[in-house]
PDB file of N, CA and C in Angstrom:
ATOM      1  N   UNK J   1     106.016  56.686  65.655  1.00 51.00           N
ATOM      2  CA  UNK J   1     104.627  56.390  65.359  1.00 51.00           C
ATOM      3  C   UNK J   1     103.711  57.524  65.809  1.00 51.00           C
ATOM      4  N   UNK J   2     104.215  58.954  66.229  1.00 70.00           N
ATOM      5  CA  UNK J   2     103.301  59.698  66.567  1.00 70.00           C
ATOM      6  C   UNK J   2     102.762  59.147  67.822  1.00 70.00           C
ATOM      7  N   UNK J   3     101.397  59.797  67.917  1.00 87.00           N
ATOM      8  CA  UNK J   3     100.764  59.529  68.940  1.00 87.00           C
ATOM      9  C   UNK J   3      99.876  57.976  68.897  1.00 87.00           C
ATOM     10  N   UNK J   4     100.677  56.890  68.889  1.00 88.00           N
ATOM     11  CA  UNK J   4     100.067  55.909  68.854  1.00 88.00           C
ATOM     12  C   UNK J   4     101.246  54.957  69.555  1.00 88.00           C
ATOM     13  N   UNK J   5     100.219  53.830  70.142  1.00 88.00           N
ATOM     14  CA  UNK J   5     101.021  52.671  71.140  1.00 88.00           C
ATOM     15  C   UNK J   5     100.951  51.663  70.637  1.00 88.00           C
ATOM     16  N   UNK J   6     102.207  50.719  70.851  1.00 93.00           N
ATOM     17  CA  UNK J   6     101.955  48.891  70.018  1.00 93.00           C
ATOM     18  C   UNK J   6     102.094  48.410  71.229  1.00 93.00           C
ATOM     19  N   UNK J   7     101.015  47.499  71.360  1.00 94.00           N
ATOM     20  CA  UNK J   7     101.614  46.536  72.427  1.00 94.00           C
ATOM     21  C   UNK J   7     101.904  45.019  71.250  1.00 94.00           C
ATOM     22  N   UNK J   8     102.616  44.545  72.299  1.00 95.00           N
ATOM     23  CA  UNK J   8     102.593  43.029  71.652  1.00 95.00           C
ATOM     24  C   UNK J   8     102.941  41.900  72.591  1.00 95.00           C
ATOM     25  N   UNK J   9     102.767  40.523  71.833  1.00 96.00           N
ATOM     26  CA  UNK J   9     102.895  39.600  72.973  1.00 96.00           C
ATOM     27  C   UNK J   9     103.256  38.446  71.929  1.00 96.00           C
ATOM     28  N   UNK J  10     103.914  37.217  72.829  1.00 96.00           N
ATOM     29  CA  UNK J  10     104.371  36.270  72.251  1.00 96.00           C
ATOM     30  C   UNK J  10     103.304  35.652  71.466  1.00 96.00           C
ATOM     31  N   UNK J  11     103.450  34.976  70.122  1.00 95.00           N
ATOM     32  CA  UNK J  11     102.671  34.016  69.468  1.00 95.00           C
ATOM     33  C   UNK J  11     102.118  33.027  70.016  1.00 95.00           C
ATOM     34  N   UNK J  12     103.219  31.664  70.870  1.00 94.00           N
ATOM     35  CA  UNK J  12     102.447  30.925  71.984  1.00 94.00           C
ATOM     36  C   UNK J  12     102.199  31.070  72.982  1.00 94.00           C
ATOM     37  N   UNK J  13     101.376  32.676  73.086  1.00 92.00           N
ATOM     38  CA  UNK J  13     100.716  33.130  74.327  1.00 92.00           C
ATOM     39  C   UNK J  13      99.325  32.831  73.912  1.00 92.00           C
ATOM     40  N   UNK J  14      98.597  31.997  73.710  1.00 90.00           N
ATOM     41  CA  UNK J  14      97.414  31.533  72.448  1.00 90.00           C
ATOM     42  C   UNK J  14      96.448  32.017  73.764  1.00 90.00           C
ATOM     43  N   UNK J  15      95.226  32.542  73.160  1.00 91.00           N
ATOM     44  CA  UNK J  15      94.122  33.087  73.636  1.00 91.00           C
ATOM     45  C   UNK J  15      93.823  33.829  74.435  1.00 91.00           C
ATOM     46  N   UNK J  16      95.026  34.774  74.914  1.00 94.00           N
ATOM     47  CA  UNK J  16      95.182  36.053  75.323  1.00 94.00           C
ATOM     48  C   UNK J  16      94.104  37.071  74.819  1.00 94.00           C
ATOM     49  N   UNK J  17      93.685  37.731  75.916  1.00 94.00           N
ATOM     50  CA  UNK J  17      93.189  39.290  74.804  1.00 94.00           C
ATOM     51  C   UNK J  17      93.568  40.611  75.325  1.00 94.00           C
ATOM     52  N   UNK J  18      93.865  41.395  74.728  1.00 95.00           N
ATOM     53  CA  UNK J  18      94.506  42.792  75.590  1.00 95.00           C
ATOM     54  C   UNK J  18      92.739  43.803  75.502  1.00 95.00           C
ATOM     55  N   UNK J  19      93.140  43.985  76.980  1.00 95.00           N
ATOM     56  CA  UNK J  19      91.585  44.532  77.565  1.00 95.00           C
ATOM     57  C   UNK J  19      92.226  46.252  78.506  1.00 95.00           C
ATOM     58  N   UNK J  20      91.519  46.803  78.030  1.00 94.00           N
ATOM     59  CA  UNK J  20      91.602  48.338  78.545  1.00 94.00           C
ATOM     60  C   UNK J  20      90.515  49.123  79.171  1.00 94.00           C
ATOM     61  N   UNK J  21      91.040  50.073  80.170  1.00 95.00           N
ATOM     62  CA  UNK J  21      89.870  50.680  81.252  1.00 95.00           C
ATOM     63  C   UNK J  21      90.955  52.290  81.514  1.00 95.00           C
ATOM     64  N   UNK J  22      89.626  52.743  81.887  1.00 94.00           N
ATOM     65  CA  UNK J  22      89.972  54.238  82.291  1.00 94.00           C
ATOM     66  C   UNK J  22      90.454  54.132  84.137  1.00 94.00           C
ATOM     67  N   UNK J  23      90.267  53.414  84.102  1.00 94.00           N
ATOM     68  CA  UNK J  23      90.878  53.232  85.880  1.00 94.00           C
ATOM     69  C   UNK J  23      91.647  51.742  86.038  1.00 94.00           C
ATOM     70  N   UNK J  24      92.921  51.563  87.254  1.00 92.00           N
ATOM     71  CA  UNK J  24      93.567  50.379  87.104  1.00 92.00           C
ATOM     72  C   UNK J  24      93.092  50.174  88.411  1.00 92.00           C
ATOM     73  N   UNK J  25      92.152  50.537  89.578  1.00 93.00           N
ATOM     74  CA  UNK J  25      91.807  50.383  90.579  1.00 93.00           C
ATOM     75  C   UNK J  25      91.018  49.221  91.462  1.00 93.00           C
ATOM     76  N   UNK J  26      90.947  48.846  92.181  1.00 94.00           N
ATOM     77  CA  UNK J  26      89.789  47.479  92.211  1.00 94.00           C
ATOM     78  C   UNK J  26      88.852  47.763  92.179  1.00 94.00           C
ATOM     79  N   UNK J  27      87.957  46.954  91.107  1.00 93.00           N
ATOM     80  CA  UNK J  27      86.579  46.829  90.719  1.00 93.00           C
ATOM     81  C   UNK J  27      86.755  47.722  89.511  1.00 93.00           C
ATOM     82  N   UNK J  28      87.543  48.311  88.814  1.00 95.00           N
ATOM     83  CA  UNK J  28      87.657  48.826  87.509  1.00 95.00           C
ATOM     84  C   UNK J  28      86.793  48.005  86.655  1.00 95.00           C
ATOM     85  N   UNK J  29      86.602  48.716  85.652  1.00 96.00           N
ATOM     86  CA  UNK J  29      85.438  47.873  84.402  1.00 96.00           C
ATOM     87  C   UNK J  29      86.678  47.687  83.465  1.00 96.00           C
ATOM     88  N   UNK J  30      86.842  46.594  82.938  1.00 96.00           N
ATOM     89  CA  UNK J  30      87.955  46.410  81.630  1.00 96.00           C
ATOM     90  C   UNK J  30      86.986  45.784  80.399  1.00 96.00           C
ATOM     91  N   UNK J  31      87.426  46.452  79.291  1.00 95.00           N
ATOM     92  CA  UNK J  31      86.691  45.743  78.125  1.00 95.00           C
ATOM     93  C   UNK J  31      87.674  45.419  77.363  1.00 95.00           C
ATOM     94  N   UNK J  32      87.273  44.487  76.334  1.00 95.00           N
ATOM     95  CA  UNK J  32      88.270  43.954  75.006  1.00 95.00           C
ATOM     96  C   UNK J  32      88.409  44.887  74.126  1.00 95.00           C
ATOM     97  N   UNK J  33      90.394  45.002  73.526  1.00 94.00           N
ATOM     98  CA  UNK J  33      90.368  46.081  72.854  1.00 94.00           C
ATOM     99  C   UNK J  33      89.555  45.706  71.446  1.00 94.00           C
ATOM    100  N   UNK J  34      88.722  46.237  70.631  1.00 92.00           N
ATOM    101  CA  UNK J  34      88.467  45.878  69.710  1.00 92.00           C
ATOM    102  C   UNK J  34      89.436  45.463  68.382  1.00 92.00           C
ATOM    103  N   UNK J  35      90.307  46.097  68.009  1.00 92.00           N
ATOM    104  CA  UNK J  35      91.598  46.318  67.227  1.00 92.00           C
ATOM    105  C   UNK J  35      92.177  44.551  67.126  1.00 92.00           C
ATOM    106  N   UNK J  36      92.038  43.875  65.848  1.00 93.00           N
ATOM    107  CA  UNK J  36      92.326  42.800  65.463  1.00 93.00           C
ATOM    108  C   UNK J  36      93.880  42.767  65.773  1.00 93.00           C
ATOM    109  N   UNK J  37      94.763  41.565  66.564  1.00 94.00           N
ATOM    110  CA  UNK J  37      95.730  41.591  66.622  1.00 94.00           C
ATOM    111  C   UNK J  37      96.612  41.467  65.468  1.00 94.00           C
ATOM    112  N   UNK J  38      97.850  41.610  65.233  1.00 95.00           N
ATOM    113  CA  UNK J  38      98.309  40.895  63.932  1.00 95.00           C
ATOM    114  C   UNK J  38      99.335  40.739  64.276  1.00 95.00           C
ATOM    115  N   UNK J  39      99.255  38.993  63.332  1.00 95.00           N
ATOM    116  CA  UNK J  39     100.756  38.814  63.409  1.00 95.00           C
ATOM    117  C   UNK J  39     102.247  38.715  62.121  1.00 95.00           C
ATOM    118  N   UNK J  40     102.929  38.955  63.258  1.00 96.00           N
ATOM    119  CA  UNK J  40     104.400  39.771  62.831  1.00 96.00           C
ATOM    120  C   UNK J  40     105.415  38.802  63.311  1.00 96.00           C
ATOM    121  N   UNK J  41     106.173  38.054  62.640  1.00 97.00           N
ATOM    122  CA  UNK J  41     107.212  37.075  62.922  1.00 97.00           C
ATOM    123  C   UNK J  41     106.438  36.285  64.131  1.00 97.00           C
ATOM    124  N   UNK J  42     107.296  36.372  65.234  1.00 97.00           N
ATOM    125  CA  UNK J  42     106.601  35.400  66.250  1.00 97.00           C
ATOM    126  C   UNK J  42     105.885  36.163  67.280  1.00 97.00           C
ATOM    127  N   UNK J  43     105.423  37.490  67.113  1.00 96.00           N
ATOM    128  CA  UNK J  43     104.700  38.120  67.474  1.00 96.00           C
ATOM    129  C   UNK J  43     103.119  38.797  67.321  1.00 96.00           C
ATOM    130  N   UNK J  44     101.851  38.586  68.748  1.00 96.00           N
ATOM    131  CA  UNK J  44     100.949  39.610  67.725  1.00 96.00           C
ATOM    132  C   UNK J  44     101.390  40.678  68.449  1.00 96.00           C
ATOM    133  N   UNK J  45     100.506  41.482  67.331  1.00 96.00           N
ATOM    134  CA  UNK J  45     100.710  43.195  67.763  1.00 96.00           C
ATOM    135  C   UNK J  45      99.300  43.967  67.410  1.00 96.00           C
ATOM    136  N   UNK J  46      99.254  44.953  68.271  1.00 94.00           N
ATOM    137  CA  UNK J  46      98.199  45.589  68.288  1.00 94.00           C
ATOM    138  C   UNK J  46      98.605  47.182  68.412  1.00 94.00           C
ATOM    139  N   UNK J  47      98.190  47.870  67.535  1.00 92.00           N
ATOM    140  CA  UNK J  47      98.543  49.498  67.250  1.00 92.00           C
ATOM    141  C   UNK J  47      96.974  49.932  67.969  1.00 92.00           C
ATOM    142  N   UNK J  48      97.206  50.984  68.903  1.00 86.00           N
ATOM    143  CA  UNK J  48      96.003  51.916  69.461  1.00 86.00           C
ATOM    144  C   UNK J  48      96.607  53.466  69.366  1.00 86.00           C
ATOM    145  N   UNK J  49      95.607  54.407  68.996  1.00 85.00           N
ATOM    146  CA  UNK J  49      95.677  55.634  69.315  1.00 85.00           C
ATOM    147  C   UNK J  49      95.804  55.583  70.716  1.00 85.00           C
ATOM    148  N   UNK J  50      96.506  56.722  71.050  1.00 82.00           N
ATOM    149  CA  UNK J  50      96.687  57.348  72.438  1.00 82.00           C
ATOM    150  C   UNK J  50      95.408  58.504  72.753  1.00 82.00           C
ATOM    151  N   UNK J  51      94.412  57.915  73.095  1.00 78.00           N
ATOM    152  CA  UNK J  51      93.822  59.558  74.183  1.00 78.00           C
ATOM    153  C   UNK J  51      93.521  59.365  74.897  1.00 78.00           C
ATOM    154  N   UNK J  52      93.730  60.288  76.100  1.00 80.00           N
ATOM    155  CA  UNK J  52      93.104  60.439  77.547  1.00 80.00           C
ATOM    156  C   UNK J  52      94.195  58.914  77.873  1.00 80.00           C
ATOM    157  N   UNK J  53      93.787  59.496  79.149  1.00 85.00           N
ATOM    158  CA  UNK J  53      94.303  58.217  80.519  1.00 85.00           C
ATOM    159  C   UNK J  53      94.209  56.445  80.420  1.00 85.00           C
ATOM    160  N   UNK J  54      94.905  55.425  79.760  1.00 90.00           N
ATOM    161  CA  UNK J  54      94.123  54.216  79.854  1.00 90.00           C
ATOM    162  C   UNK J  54      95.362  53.409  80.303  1.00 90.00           C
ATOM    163  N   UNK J  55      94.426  52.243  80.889  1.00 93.00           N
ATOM    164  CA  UNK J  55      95.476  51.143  81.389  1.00 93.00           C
ATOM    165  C   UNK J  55      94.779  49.863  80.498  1.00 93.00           C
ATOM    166  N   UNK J  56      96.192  49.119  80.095  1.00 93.00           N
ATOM    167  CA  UNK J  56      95.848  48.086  79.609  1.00 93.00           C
ATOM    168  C   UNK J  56      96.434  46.817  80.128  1.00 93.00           C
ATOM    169  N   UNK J  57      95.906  45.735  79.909  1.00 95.00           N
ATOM    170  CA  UNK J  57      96.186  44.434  80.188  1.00 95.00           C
ATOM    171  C   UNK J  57      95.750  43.250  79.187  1.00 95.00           C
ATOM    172  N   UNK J  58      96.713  42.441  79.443  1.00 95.00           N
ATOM    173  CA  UNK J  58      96.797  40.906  78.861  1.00 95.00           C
ATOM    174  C   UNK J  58      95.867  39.797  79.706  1.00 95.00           C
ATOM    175  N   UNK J  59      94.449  39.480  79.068  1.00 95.00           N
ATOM    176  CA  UNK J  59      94.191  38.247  80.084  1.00 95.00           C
ATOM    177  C   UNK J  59      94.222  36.958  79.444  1.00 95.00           C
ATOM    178  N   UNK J  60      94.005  36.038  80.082  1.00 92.00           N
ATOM    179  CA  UNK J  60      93.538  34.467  79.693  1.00 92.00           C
ATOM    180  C   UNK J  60      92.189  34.164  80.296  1.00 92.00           C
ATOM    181  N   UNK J  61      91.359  34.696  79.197  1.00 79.00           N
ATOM    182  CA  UNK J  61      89.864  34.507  80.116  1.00 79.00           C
ATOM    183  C   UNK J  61      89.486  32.681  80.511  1.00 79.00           C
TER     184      UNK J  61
END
């Protein structure tokens, strides 16, 4: 895929959102990735370009 990342996560992981920040440190700022998930068998998935430094995460707000 070149320079690009999939994350993905189970289907009945229901209302998850994958949220990303330039720091994984405490008190980091995390925002929602914008990028519509999609789903793929029993999976969603989410394709992001790669630039610069990022950490991502799965929450259940």
């Amino acid at each position: 895929m070149g320079n690009k990342m999939v994350f993905s996560w189970g289907t009945n992981w229901t209302g998850y959102v994958l949220q990303s920040s330039t720091s994984a440190s405490p008190g980091a700022t995390w925002a929602k990735v914008t990028t519509t998930p999609v789903k793929v068998g029993n999976l969603y998935r989410v394709t992001n370009s790669m630039s610069g430094v990022r950490f991502y995460r799965l929450v259940h707000p």
